[in-house]
Coordinates of C-alpha atoms in Angstrom, one line a residue:
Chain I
X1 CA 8.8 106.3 147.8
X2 CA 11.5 106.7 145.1
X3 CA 11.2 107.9 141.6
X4 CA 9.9 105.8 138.8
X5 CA 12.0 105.6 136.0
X6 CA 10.0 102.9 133.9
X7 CA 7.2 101.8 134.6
X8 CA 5.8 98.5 132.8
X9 CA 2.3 97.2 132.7
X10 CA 1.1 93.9 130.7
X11 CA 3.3 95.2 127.5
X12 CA 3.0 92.1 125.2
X13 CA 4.7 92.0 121.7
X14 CA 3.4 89.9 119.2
X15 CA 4.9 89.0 115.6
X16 CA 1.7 87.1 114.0
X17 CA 1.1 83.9 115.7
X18 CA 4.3 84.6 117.7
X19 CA 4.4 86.2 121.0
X20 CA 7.6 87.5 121.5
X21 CA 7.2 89.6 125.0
X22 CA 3.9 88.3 126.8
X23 CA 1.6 90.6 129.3
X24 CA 5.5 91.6 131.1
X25 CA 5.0 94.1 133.8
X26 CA 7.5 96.0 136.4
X27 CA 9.0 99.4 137.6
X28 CA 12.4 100.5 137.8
X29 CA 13.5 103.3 140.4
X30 CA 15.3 106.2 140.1
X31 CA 19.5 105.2 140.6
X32 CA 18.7 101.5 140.2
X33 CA 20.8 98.8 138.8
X34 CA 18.2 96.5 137.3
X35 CA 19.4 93.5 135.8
X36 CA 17.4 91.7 133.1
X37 CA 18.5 88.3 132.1
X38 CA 17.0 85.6 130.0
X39 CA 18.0 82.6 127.8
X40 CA 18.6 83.5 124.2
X41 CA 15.6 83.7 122.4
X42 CA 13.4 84.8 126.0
X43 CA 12.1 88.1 124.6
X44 CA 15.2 90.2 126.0
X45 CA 16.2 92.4 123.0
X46 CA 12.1 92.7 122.2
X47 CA 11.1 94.2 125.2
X48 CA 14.6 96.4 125.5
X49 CA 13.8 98.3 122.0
X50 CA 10.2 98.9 123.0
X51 CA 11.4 100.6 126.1
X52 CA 14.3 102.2 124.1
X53 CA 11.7 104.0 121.6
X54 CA 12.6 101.7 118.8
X55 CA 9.7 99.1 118.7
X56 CA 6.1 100.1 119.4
X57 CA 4.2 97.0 121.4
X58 CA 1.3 95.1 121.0
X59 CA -0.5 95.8 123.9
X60 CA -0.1 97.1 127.4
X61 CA 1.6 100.6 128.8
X62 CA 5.0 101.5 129.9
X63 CA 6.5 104.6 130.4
X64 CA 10.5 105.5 130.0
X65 CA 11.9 108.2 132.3
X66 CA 8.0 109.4 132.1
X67 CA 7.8 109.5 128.3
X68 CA 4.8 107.3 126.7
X69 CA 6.2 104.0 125.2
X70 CA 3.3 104.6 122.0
X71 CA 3.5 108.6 121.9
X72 CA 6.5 109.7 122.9
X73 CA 9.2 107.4 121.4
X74 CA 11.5 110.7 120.4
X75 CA 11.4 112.1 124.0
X76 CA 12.3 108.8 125.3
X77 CA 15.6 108.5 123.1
X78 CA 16.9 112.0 124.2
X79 CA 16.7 110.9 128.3
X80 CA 18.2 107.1 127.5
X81 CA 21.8 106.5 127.0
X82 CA 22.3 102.9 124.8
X83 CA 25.5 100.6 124.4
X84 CA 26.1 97.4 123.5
X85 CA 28.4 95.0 123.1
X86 CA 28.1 94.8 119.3
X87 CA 27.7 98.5 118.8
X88 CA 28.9 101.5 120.7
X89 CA 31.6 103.4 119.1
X90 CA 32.9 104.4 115.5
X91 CA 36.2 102.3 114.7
X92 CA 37.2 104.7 112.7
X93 CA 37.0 108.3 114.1
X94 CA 39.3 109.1 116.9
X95 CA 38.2 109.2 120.8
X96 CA 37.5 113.0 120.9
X97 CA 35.5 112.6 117.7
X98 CA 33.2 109.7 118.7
X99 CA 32.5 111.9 122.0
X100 CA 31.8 115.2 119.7
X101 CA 29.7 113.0 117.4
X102 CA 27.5 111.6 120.2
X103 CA 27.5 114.9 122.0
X104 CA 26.6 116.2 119.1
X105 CA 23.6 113.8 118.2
X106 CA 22.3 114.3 121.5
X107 CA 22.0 118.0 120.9
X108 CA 24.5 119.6 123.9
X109 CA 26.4 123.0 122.6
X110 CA 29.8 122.5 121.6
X111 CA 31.4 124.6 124.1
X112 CA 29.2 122.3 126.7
X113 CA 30.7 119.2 125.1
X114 CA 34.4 120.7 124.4
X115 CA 34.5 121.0 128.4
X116 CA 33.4 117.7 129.1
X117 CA 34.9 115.7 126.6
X118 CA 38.3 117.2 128.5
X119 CA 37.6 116.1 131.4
X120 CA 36.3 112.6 130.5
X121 CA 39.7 111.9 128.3
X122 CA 41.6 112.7 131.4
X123 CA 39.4 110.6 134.0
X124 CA 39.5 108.1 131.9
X125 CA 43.6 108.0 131.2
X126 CA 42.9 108.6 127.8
X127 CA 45.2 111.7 127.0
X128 CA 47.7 110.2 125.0
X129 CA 45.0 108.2 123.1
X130 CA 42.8 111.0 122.4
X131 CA 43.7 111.7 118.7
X132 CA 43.9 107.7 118.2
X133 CA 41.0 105.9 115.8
X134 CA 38.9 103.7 118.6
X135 CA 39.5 100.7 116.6
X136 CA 43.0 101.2 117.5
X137 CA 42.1 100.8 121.2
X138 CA 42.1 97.9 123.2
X139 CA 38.5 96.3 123.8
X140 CA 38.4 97.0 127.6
X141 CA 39.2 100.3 127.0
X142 CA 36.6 100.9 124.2
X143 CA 33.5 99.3 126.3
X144 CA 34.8 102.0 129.0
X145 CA 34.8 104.8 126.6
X146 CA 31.3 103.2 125.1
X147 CA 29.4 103.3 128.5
X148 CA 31.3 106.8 129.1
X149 CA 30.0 108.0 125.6
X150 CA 26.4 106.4 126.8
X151 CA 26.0 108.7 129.8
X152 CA 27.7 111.7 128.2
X153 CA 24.4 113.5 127.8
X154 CA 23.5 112.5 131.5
X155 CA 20.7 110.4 131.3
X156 CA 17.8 109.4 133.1
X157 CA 18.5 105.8 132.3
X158 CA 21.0 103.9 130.3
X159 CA 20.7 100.4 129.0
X160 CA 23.6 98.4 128.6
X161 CA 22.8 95.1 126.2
X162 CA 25.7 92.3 127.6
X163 CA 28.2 95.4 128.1
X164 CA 31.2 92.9 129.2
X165 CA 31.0 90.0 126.9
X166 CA 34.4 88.7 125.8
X167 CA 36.1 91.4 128.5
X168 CA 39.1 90.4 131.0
X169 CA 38.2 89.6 134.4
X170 CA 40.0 93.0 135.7
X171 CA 38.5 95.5 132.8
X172 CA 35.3 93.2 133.6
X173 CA 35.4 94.5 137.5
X174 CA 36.4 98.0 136.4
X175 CA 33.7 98.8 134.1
X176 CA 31.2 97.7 137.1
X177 CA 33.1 100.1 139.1
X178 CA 32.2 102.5 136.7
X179 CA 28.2 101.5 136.7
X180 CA 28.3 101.6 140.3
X181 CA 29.3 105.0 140.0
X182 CA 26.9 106.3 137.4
X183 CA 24.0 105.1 140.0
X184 CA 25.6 106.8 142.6
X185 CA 24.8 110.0 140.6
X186 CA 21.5 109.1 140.2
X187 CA 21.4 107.3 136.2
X188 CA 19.2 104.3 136.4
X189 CA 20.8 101.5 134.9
X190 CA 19.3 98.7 133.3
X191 CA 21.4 95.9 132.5
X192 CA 21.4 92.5 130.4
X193 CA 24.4 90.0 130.7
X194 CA 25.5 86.5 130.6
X195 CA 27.6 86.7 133.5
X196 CA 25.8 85.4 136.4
X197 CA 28.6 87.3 139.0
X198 CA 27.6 90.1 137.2
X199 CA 23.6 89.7 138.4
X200 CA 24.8 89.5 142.0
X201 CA 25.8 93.1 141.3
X202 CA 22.2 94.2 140.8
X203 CA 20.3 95.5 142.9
X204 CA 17.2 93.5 141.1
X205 CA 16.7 90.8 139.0
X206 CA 14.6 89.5 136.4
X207 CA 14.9 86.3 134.6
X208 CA 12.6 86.3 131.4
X209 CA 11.5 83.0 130.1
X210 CA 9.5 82.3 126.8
X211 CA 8.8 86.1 127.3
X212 CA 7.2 86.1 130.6
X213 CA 9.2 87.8 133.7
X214 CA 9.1 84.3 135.7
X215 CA 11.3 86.2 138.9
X216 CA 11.3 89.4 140.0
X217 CA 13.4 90.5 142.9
X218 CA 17.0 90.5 145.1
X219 CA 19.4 88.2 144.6
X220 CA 19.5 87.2 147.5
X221 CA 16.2 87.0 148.2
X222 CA 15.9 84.8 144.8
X223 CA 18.9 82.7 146.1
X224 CA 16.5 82.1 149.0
X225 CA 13.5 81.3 146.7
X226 CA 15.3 78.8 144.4
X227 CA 17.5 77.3 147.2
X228 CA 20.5 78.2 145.2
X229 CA 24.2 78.9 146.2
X230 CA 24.7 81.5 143.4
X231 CA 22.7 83.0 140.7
X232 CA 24.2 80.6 138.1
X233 CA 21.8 78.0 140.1
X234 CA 18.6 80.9 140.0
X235 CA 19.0 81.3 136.1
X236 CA 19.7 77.6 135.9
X237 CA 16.6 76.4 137.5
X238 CA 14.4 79.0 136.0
X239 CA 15.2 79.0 132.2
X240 CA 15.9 74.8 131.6
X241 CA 12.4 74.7 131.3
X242 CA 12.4 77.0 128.3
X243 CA 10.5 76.1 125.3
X244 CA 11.9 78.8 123.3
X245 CA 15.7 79.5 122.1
X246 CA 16.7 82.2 119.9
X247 CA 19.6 84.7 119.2
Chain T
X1 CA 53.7 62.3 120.4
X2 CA 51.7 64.8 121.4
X3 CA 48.6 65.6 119.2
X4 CA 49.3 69.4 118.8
X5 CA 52.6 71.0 119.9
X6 CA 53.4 74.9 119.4
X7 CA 57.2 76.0 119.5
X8 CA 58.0 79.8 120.3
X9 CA 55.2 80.5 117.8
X10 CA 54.8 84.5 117.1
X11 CA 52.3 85.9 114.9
X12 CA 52.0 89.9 114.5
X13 CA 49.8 91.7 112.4
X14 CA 49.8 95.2 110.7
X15 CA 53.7 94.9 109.4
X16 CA 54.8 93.9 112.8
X17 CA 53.3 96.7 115.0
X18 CA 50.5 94.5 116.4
X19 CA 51.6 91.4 118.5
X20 CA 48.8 88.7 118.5
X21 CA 50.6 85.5 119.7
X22 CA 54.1 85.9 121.2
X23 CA 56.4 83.2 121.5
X24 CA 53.5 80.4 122.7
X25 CA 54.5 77.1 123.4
X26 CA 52.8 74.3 124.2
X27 CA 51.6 70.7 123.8
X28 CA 48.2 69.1 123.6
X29 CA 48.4 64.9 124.4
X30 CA 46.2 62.8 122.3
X31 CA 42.3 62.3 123.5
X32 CA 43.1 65.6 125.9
X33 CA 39.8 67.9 126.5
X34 CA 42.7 71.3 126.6
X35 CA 41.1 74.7 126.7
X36 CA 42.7 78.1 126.0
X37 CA 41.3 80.5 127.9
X38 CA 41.6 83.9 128.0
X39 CA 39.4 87.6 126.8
X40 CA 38.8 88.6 123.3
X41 CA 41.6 90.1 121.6
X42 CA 44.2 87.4 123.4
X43 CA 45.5 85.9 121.0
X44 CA 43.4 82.6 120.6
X45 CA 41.6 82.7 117.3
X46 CA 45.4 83.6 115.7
X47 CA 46.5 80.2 117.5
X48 CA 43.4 78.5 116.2
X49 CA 44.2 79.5 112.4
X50 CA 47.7 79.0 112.9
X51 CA 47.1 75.1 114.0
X52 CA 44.4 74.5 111.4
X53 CA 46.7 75.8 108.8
X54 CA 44.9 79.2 107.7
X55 CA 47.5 81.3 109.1
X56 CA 51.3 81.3 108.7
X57 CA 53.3 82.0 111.8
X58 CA 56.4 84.8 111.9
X59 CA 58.1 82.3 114.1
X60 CA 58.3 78.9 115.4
X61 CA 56.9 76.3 114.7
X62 CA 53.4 73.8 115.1
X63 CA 52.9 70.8 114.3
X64 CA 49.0 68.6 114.6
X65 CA 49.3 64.9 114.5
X66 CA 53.1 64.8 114.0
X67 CA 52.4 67.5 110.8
X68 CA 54.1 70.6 110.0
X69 CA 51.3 73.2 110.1
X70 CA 53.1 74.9 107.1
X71 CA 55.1 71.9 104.9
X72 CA 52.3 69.2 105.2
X73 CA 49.1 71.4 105.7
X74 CA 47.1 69.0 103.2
X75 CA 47.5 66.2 105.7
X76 CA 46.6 67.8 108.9
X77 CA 43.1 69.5 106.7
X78 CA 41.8 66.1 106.3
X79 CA 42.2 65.0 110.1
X80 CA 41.1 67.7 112.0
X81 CA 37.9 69.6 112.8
X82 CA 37.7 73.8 113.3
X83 CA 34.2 75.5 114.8
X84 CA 35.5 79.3 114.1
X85 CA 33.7 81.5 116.5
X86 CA 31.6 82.9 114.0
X87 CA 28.8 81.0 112.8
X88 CA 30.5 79.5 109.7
X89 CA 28.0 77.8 108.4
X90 CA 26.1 78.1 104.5
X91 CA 22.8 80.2 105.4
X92 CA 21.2 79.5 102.6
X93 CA 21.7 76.3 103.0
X94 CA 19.4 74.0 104.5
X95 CA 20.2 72.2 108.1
X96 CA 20.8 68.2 105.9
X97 CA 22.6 70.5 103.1
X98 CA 25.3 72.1 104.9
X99 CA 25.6 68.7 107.1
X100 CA 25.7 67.0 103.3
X101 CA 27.8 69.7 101.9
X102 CA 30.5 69.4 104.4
X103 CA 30.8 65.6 104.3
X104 CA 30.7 66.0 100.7
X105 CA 33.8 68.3 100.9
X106 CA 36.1 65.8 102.9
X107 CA 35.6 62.5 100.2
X108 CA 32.7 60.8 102.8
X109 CA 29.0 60.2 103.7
X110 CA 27.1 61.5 106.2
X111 CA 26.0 57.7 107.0
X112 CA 29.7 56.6 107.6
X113 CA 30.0 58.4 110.3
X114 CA 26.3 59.3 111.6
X115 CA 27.1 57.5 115.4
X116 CA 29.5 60.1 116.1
X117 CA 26.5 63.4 115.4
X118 CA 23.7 61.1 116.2
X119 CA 23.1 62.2 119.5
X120 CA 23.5 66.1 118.2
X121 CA 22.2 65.9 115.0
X122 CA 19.4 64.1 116.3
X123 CA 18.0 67.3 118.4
X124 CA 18.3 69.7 115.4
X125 CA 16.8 66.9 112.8
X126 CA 13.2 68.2 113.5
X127 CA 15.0 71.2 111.6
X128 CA 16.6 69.4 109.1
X129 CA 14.7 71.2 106.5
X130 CA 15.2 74.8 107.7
X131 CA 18.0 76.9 106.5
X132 CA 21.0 77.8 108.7
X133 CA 20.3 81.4 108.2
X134 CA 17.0 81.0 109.7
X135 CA 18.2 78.7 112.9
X136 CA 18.4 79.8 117.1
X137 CA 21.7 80.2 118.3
X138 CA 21.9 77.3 120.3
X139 CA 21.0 75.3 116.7
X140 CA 23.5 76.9 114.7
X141 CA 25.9 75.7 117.4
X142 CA 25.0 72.2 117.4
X143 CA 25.2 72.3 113.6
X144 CA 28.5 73.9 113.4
X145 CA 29.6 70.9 115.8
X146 CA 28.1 68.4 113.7
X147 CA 29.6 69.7 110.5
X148 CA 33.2 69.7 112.1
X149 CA 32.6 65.9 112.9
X150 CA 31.0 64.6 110.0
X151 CA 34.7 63.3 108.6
X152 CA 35.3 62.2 112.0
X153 CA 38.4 63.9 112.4
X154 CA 41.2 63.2 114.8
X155 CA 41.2 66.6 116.6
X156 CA 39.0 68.8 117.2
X157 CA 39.5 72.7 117.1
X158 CA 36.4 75.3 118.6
X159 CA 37.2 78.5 118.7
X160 CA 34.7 80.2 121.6
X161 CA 31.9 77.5 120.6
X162 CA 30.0 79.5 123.9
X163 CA 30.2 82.8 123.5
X164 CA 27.2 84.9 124.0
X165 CA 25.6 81.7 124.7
X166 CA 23.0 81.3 127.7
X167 CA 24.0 79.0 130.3
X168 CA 21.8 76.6 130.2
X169 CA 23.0 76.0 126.2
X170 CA 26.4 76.4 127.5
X171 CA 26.1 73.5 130.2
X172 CA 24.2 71.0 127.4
X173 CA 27.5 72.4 125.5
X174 CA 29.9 70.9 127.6
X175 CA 28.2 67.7 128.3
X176 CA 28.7 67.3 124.4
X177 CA 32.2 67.8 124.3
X178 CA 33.0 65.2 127.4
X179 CA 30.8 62.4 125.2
X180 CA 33.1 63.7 122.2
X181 CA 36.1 62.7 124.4
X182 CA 34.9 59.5 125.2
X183 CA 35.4 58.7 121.9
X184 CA 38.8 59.7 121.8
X185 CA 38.6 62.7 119.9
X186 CA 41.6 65.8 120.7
X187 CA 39.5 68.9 121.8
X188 CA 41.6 71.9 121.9
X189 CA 38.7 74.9 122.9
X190 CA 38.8 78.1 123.9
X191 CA 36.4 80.2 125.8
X192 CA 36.3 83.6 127.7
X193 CA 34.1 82.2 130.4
X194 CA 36.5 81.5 133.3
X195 CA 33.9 79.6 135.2
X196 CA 34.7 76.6 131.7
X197 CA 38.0 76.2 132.5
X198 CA 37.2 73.6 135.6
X199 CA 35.7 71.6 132.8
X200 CA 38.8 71.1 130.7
X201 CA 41.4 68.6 131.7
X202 CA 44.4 71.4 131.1
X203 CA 44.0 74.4 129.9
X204 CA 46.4 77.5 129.1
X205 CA 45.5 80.6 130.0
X206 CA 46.3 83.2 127.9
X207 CA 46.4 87.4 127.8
X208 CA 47.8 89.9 125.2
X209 CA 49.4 87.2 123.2
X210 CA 51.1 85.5 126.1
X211 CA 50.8 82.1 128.0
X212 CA 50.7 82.6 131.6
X213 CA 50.4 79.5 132.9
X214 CA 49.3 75.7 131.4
X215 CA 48.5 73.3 133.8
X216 CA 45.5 71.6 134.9
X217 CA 43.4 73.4 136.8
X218 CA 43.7 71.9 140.2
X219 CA 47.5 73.1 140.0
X220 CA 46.8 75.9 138.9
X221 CA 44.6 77.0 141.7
X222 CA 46.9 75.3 143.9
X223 CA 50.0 77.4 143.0
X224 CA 48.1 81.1 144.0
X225 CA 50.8 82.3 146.7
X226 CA 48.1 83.9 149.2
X227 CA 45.6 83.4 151.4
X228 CA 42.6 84.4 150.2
X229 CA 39.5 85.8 151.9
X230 CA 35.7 86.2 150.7
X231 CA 34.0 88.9 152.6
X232 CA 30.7 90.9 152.7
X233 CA 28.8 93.2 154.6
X234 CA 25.5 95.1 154.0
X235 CA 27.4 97.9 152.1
X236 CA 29.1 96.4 149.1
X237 CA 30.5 99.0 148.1
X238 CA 31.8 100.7 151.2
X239 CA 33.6 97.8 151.8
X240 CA 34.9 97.2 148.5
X241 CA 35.9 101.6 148.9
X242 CA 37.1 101.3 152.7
X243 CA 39.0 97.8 151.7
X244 CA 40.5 99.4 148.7
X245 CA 42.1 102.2 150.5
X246 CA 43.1 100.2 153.2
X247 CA 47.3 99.8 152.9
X248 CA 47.4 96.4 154.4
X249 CA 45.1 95.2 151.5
X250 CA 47.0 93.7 148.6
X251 CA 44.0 93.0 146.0
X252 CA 40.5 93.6 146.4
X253 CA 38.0 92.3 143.6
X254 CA 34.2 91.6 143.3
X255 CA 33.4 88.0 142.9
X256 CA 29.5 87.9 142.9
X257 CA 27.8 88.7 146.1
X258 CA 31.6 88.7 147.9
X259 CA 34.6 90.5 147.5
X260 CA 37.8 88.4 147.5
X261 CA 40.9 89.7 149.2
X262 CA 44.7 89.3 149.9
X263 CA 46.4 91.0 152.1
X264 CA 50.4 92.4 152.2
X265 CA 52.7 90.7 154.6
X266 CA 50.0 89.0 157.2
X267 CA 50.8 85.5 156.9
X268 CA 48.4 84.6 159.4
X269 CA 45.4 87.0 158.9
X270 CA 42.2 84.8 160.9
X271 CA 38.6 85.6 159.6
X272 CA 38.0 86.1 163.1
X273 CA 39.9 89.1 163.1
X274 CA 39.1 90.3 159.8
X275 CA 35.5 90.2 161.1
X276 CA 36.3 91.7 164.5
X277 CA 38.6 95.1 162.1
X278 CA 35.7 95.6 159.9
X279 CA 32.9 95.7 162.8
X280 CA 34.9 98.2 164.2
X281 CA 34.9 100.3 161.2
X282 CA 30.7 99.9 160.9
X283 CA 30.1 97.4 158.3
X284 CA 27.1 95.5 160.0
X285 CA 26.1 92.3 158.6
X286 CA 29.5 91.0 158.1
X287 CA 30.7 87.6 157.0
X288 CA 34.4 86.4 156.3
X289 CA 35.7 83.1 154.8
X290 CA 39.0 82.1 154.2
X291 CA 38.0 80.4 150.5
X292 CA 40.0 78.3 147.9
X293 CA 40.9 80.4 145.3
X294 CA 39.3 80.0 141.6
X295 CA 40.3 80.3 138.0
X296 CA 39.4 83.8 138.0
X297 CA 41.5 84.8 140.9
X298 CA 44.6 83.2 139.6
X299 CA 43.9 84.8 136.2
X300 CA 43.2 88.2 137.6
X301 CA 46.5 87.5 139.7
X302 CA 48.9 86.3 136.8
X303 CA 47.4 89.2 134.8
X304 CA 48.2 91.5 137.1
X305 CA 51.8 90.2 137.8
X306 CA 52.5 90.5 134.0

């Protein structure tokens, strides 16, 4: 049986009469891609900063690369990486300096982060960019260097919140060249977009709807399921029922 | 005459060191649903401002409804529509405020022209005494439409009205838009979804400041030069690694569950045999299709030729 890197039982969120996440419950394994979709306003971005240490829920357990979603919030942000599409990088310091700030904030030794930060600049083409501000960079390069800056502490588990959004088709493909990678070595990644091509990359799937998990599994197991051609059909079916819509 | 027509137009930013739209030309017919489409950081919003008058051009020049977009920018604010991509929209403001505050702006009445919102407005009204600040996405959206209509203008800009939007908001979207049309309003839109662009009756697509191509997009797909396979096997990504390396293999991307590929200098390549090479090589579970190509693959392609 493989590793489990979260594990999530009946966690509910409520904000007053509102229940925002409601009694969801799954496990992600060790080197998963787990993709988590939803219509706006399904409980997403809830039930993400509760696993991310940054919310504490109502109810229910989960645990985040074995860390105690209630007790052990701290422990939990030192073994995830984070990026999003609104925030990943500083515009204004350079490449090397948003790596040795990040490095930095995750606590690895300077020398440590010197040597790697080397090596990621030149795997990543980024030599002659290297003294450049970020906000000089192009976007697809900066959501590459953001998921590279994510896993730069080697994580348990990364979450990327709609990593691609607004990205060209080609930078699009690469930077899932690069999450297929990271799994490879073993970093769990959990994943929320709005590209339904992008969920046929998963290995799982969830749809969230009005903040319950209302599918769980393959996609192309849910293809079979929903009768669908594509996951565009999945999501389509499952969430234009939704009561609820939100950011 | 064509409702919106761009000549050569450049715009640069930053004293000339950063190239936004370069040398863009092209024309927009009246009552046209035309959609620019292309990633952030393109060149699209710069068009949009530069067509709504906010922005001057370096050169060229653009006209809207037969109007200069820099001598007679007076005429073409009081005929046309613009949905920025960010909410743009009073938050303090109630829901029947902004709507009022907006019609207020352009010298009419929000009855005047109530058929042309009613069937939008109508599903945020429940709302109508909620502020902006305070709506759901898919809200704010409907109200940012209804706010560029409500002086019933002759064209209609939206700048990425679908962005970050979930499809099931996006679809309701776009059924909008092609009631809009009915009524003879000029929709120029842009979106970097290139799974919209099948929706739009022409559409340009667009990259690092450049037009590659403006057609409908039947002939668009129609020009891509190659034949164009969909394959997968029970490995992904050994296939996508073992077709990658492979020097008879021209392009090789991921398009969902399948990868599509072209190949260098087979004119004939037969699924059959593409089936029959990869079993060979132990991929189980194989399936090849020869497959019409998409908006995507022509974009990827023109990209890639650029």
């Amino acid at each position: 049986m493989a590793e489990k890197v979260i594990e999530c039982r009946e966690l509910t969120k409520q904000f007053g009469d509102f229940i925002a996440v409601n009694k969801i419950s799954f496990d992600v394994m060790k080197g998963e891609i787990f993709g988590f979709l939803g219509a706006n306003g399904a409980g997403k971005t809830t039930a993400m900063r509760i696993l991310c240490g940054l919310s504490y829920p109502s109810s229910g357990t989960a645990a985040v690369a074995g860390f105690d979603v209630y007790k052990q919030q701290e422990s939990i942000k030192r073994n995830i990486g984070y990026m999003s599409q609104k925030f990943s990088l500083y515009e204004n310091l350079t490449v090397t300096e948003n790596i040795e700030f990040f490095g930095g904030v995750y606590g690895l030794p300077m020398q440590e982060i010197r040597r790697r930060s080397n090596d990621l600049i030149r795997t990543l083409g980024l030599t002659a960019e290297a003294k450049k501000l970020v906000g000089a960079l192009p976007l697809g390069w900066k959501q590459k260097l953001a998921f590279s800056v994510a896993i730069f502490h080697r994580p348990r588990i990364v979450f990327l919140d709609e990593p691609t959004g607004g990205v060209d088709p080609v930078t699009r493909r690469q930077f899932w060249d690069m999450i297929y990678e990271a799994a490879a070595s073993g970093i769990t990644i959990f994943v929320t977009t709005h590209y339904m091509d992008e969920a046929e990359y998963c290995n799982r799937v969830t749809v969230m709807v009005d903040g319950k998990v209302e599918a769980l599994d393959t996609p192309a197991r849910l293809k079979q399921q929903y009768q669908a051609d594509n996951m565009d059909e999945v999501f389509y079916r499952l969430a234009r029922g939704a009561k609820r819509s939100a950011d | 005459m064509s409702a919106v027509i761009l000549d050569h137009i450049t715009k640069t930013y930053e004293n000339g060191k950063v190239t936004a739209v370069d040398d863009v030309s092209l024309e927009v017919s009246p009552g046209e649903l035309f959609g620019l489409i292309g990633p952030d950081g393109a060149g699209k919003t710069s068009v949009f401002r530069i067509l709504t008058t906010l922005l001057l051009p370096e050169k060229g020049t653009a006209s809207v409804l037969g109007f200069d977009c820099v001598k007679n920018y007076r005429e073409i604010r009081n005929r046309v529509g613009y949905m920025p991509g960010r909410f743009s929209l009073y938050q303090d403001l109630t829901v029947a405020e902004n709507l009022h505050f907006f019609a207020t702006l352009f010298g009419t009445t929000i009855e005047e022209n109530y058929t042309l919102i009613k069937d939008i407005y109508e599903q945020i009204k429940p709302f109508s005494n909620r502020r902006a600040g305070k709506l759901s996405g898919g809200m704010k959206q409907k109200l940012a439409l209804c706010c560029a209509l409500i002086h019933k203008p002759e064209v209609l800009f939206l700048d990425e009205p679908t962005t970050g939007v979930d499809v099931v908001s996006r679809k309701e979207f776009w059924a909008m838009l092609q009631q809009l049309k009915q009524q003879g309003i000029t929709i120029m839109v842009s979106t970097p979804y290139m799974d919209e662009a099948v929706l739009c009756e022409r559409i340009a697509l667009i990259q690092a400041g450049r037009i590659m191509s403006v057609d409908t997009p039947e002939k668009i797909i129609d020009t891509f030069p190659a034949q164009l396979f969909a394959v997968k096997a029970a490995d992904i990504y050994r296939l996508l690694t073992d077709l990658r390396n492979d020097p008879a293999t021209e392009s090789c991307y991921t398009f969902g569950e399948y990868l599509h590929i072209t190949f260098r200098g087979h004119p004939d390549t037969n699924p059959q045999q593409l089936q029959e090479w990869l079993e060979q090589r132990g991929h189980r579970n194989v399936a090849v299709k020869q497959i019409r190509a998409t908006i995507e693959d022509s974009f990827i392609r023109l990209m890639n030729e650029a």
